[in-house]
Coordinates of C-alpha atoms in Angstrom, one line a residue:
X1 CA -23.7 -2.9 42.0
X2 CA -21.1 -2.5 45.2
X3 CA -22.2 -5.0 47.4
X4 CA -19.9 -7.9 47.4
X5 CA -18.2 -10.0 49.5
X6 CA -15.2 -7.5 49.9
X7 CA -13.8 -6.8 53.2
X8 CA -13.6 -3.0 54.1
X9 CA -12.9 -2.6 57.9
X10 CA -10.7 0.3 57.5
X11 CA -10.6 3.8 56.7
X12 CA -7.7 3.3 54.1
X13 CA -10.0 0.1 52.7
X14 CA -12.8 2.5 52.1
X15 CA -11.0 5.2 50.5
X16 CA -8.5 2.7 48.6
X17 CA -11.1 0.3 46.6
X18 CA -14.9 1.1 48.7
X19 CA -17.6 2.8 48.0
X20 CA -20.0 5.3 49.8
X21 CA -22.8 1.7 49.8
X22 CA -20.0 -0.5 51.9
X23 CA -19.2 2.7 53.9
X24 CA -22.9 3.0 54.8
X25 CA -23.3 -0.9 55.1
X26 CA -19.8 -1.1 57.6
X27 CA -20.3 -1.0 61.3
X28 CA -17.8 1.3 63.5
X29 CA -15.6 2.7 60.5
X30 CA -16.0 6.5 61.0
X31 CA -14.6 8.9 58.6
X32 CA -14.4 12.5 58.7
X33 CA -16.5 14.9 56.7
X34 CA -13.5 15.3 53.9
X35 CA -12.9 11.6 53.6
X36 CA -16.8 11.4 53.2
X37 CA -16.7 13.8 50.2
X38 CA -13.4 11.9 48.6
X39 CA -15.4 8.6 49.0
X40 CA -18.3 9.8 47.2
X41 CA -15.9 11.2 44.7
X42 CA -14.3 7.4 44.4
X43 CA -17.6 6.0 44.1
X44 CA -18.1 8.2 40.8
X45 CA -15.0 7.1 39.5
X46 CA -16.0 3.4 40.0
X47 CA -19.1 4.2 38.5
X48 CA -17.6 5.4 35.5
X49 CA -14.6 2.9 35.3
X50 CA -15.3 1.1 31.5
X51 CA -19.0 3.1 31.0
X52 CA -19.2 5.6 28.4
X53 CA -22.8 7.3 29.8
X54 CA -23.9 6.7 33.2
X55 CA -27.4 8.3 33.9
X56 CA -28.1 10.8 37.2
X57 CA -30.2 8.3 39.2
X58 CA -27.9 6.0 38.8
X59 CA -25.0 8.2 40.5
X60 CA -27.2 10.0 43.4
X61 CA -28.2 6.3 44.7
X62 CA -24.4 5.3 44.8
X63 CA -23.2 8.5 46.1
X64 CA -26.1 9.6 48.4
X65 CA -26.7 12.6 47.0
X66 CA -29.9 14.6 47.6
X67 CA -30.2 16.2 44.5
X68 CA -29.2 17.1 41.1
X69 CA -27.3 20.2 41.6
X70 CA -25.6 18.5 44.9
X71 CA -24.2 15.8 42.9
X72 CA -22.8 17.8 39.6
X73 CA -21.5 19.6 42.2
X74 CA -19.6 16.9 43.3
X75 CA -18.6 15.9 40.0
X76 CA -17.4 19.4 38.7
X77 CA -15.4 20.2 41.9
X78 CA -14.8 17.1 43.3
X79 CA -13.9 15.0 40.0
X80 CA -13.4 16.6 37.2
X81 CA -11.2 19.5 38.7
X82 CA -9.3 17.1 40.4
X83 CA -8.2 15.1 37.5
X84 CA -10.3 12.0 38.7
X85 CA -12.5 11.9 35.4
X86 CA -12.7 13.5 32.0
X87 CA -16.6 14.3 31.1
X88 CA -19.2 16.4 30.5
X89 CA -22.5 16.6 32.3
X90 CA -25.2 16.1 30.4
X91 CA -28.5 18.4 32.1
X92 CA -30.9 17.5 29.3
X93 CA -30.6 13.8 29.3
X94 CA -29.3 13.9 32.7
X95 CA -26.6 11.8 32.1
X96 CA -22.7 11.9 32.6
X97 CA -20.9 11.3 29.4
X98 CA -17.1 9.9 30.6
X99 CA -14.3 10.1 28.5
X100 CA -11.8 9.0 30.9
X101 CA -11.7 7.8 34.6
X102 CA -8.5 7.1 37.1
X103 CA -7.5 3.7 37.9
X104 CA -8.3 2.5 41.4
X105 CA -6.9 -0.1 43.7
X106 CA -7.8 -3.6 43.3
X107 CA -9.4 -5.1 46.4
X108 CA -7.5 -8.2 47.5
X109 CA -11.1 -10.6 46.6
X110 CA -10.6 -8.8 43.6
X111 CA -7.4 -9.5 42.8
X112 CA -7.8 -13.3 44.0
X113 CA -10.5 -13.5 41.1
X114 CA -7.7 -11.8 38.8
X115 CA -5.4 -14.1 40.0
X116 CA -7.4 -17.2 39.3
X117 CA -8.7 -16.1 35.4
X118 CA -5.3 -15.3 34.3
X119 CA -4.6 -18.3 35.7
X120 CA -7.4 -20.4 33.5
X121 CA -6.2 -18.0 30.7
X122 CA -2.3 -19.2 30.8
X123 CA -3.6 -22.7 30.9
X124 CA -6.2 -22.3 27.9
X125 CA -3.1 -19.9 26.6
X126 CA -0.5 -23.5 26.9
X127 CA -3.3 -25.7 25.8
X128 CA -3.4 -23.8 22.5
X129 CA 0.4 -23.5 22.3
X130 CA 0.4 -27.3 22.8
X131 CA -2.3 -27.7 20.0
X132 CA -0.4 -25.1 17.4
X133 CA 2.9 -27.1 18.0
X134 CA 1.4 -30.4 17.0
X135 CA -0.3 -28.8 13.6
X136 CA 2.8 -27.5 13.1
X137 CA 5.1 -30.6 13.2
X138 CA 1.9 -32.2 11.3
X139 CA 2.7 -30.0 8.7
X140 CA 6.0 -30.3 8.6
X141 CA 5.5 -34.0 8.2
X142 CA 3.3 -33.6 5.7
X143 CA 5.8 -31.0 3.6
X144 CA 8.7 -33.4 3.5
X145 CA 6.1 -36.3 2.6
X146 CA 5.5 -33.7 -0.7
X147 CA 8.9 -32.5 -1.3
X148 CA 9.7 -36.2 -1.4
X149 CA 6.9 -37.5 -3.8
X150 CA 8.1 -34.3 -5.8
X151 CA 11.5 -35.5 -5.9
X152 CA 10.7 -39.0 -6.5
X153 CA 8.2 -38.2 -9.3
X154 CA 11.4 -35.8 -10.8
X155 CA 13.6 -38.8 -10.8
X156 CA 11.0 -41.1 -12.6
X157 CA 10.7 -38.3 -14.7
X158 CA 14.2 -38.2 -15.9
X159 CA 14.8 -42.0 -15.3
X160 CA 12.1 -42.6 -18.4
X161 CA 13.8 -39.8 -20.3
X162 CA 16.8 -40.8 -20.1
X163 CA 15.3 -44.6 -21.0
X164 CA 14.0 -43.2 -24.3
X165 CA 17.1 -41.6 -25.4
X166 CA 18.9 -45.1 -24.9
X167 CA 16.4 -47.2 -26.6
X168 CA 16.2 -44.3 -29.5
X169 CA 20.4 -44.4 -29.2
X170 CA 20.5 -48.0 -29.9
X171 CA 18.0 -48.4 -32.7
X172 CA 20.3 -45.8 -34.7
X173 CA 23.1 -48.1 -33.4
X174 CA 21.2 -51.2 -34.3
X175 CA 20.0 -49.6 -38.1
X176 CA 23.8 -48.4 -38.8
X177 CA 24.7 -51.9 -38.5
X178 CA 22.4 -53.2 -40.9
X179 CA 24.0 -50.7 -43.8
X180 CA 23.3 -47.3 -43.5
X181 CA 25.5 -44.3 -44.8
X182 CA 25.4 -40.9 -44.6
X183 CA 25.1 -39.4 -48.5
X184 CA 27.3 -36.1 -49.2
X185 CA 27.3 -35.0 -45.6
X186 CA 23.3 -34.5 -45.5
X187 CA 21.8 -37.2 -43.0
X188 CA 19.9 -38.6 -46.3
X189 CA 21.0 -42.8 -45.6
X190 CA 21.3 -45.2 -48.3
X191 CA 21.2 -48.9 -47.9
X192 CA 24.2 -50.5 -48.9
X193 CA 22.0 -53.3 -50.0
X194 CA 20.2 -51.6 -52.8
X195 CA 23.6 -50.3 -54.3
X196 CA 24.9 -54.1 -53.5
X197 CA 21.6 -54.9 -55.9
X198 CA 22.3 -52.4 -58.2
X199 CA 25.8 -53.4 -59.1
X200 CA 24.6 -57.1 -59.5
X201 CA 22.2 -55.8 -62.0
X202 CA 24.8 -54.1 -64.1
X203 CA 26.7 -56.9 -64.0
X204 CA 24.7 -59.1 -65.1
X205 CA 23.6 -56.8 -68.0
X206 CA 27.2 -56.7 -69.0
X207 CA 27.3 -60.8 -69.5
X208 CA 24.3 -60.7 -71.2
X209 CA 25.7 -58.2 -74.1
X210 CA 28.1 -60.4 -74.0
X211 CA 26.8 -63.7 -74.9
X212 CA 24.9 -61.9 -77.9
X213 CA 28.6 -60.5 -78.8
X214 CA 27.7 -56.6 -78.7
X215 CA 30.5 -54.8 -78.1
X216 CA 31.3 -52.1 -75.2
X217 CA 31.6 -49.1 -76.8
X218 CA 34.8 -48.6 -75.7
X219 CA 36.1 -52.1 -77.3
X220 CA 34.7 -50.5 -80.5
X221 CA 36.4 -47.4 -80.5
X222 CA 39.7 -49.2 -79.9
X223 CA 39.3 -51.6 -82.5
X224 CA 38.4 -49.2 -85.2
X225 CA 41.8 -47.3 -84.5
X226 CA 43.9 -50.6 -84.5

C-alpha cells in the first residue's frame, strides 16, 4: 500500500508523511526507539485516513507488530490517547472501527499529483463554464426571438381588431346614408324609403276619391254647416 516512488531520506521525511514499510525499505536513516514508536503510530493513522474498518492483519504487516495485544497496544496508548484517531477496537472481528483520523503532511510527489488534478479539474471546471455561457446566450437568443413573435402576434392581433371595428364602423356609416333613422330613441331604424312609399300611396288614394267625387269627411262636415 506504502511503497511508492516518494522520497524519504530524512528523519523529519519519515515521521512527516512515511511509513514504518519506507523506514524499513530506506538505507542509513536511523531513528531512535521513540521515533520508531511515533512512526508506527503515523502509519496507523495513514492506514485509517478515509477507511471506516481496517482489519488486524492488515495493521501488524504495516506496523511490524508481533502480535495482537502489541499492536492494540499501540493503538490504545499510542493513538487513541494521543488524539491521533477516534475508534474502537474491535477483538471479535479483529478489526479497528475509525471514526476519525488526523491529517498528515502531503509528500511533495504527492502534492505534485495534487497539483496536476486540480489542475485538469480547473480546466474541465472553465471548459464547462465556457459551455454554460454559450447555452445561456443561446437561450437568451432564443427568449427575445419568443417575446418578439409574442409581440408581433399581439400586434396582428389588435391590427385585425381594430380592422373589423372599421369595416363594421363604415357599413353603419354606409347604411345611414342610404336612409336609416332612429325611431323614438330605441335603435329600431326605419327606411325613409318605405314611409317615402307610403305617403305616395295615400296620395294617390286621395286623387282617386277624387275623380269618383267622394268627399273628405272634413269637406262634408263644413259644407253641411254652410
Amino acid at each position: 500500500r506504502f511503497k511508492s516512488s516518494m522520497m524519504v531520506t530524512t528523519s523529519d521525511d519519515l515521521l512527516s508523511y512515511g511509513t514504518w514499510a519506507q523506514y524499513k525499505e530506506s538505507n542509513g536513516t536511523d531513528l531512535t526507539a521513540q521515533q520508531e514508536t511515533q512512526l508506527k503510530s503515523l502509519t496507523v493513522v495513514t492506514l485509517c485516513q478515509n477507511r471506516s474498518v481496517v482489519p488486524y492483519a492488515e495493521l501488524q504487516a504495516a506496523t511490524g507488530t508481533a502480535s495482537v495485544k502489541e499492536l492494540e497496544h499501540l493503538i490504545i496508548h499510542h493513538c487513541i490517547y494521543s488524539g491521533l484517531l477516534a475508534a474502537k477496537l474491535d477483538q471479535r472481528t479483529q478489526q479497528l472501527r475509525v471514526f476519525k483520523s488526523a491529517p498528515r503532511k502531503v509528500s511533495p510527489v504527492k502534492l505534485d499529483r495534487m497539483i496536476s488534478s486540480l489542475s485538469s479539474w480547473l480546466d474541465r471546471a472553465r471548459d464547462v463554464s465556457r459551455f454554460l455561457d454559450g447555452v445561456g446566450r443561446d437561450l437568451d437568443e432564443e427568449a427575445e426571438k419568443a417575446a418578439a413573435a409574442g409581440r408581433a402576434k399581439a400586434l396582428a392581433l389588435l391590427a385585425a381588431k381594430k380592422d373589423r371595428e372599421l369595416t363594421m364602423l363604415m357599413k353603419g356609416k354606409q347604411s345611414g346614408a342610404e336612409g336609416d333613422v332612429d325611431l323614438d330613441g330605441e335603435g329600431v331604424p326605419m327606411k325613409t324609403d318605405m314611409m317615402a312609399s307610403t305617403k305616395k300611396s295615400k296620395r294617390q288614394k286621395k286623387r282617386q276619391m277624387d275623380v269618383r267625387g267622394d268627399a273628405h269627411p272634413d269637406t262634408t262636415e263644413r259644407e253641411a254647416d254652410d
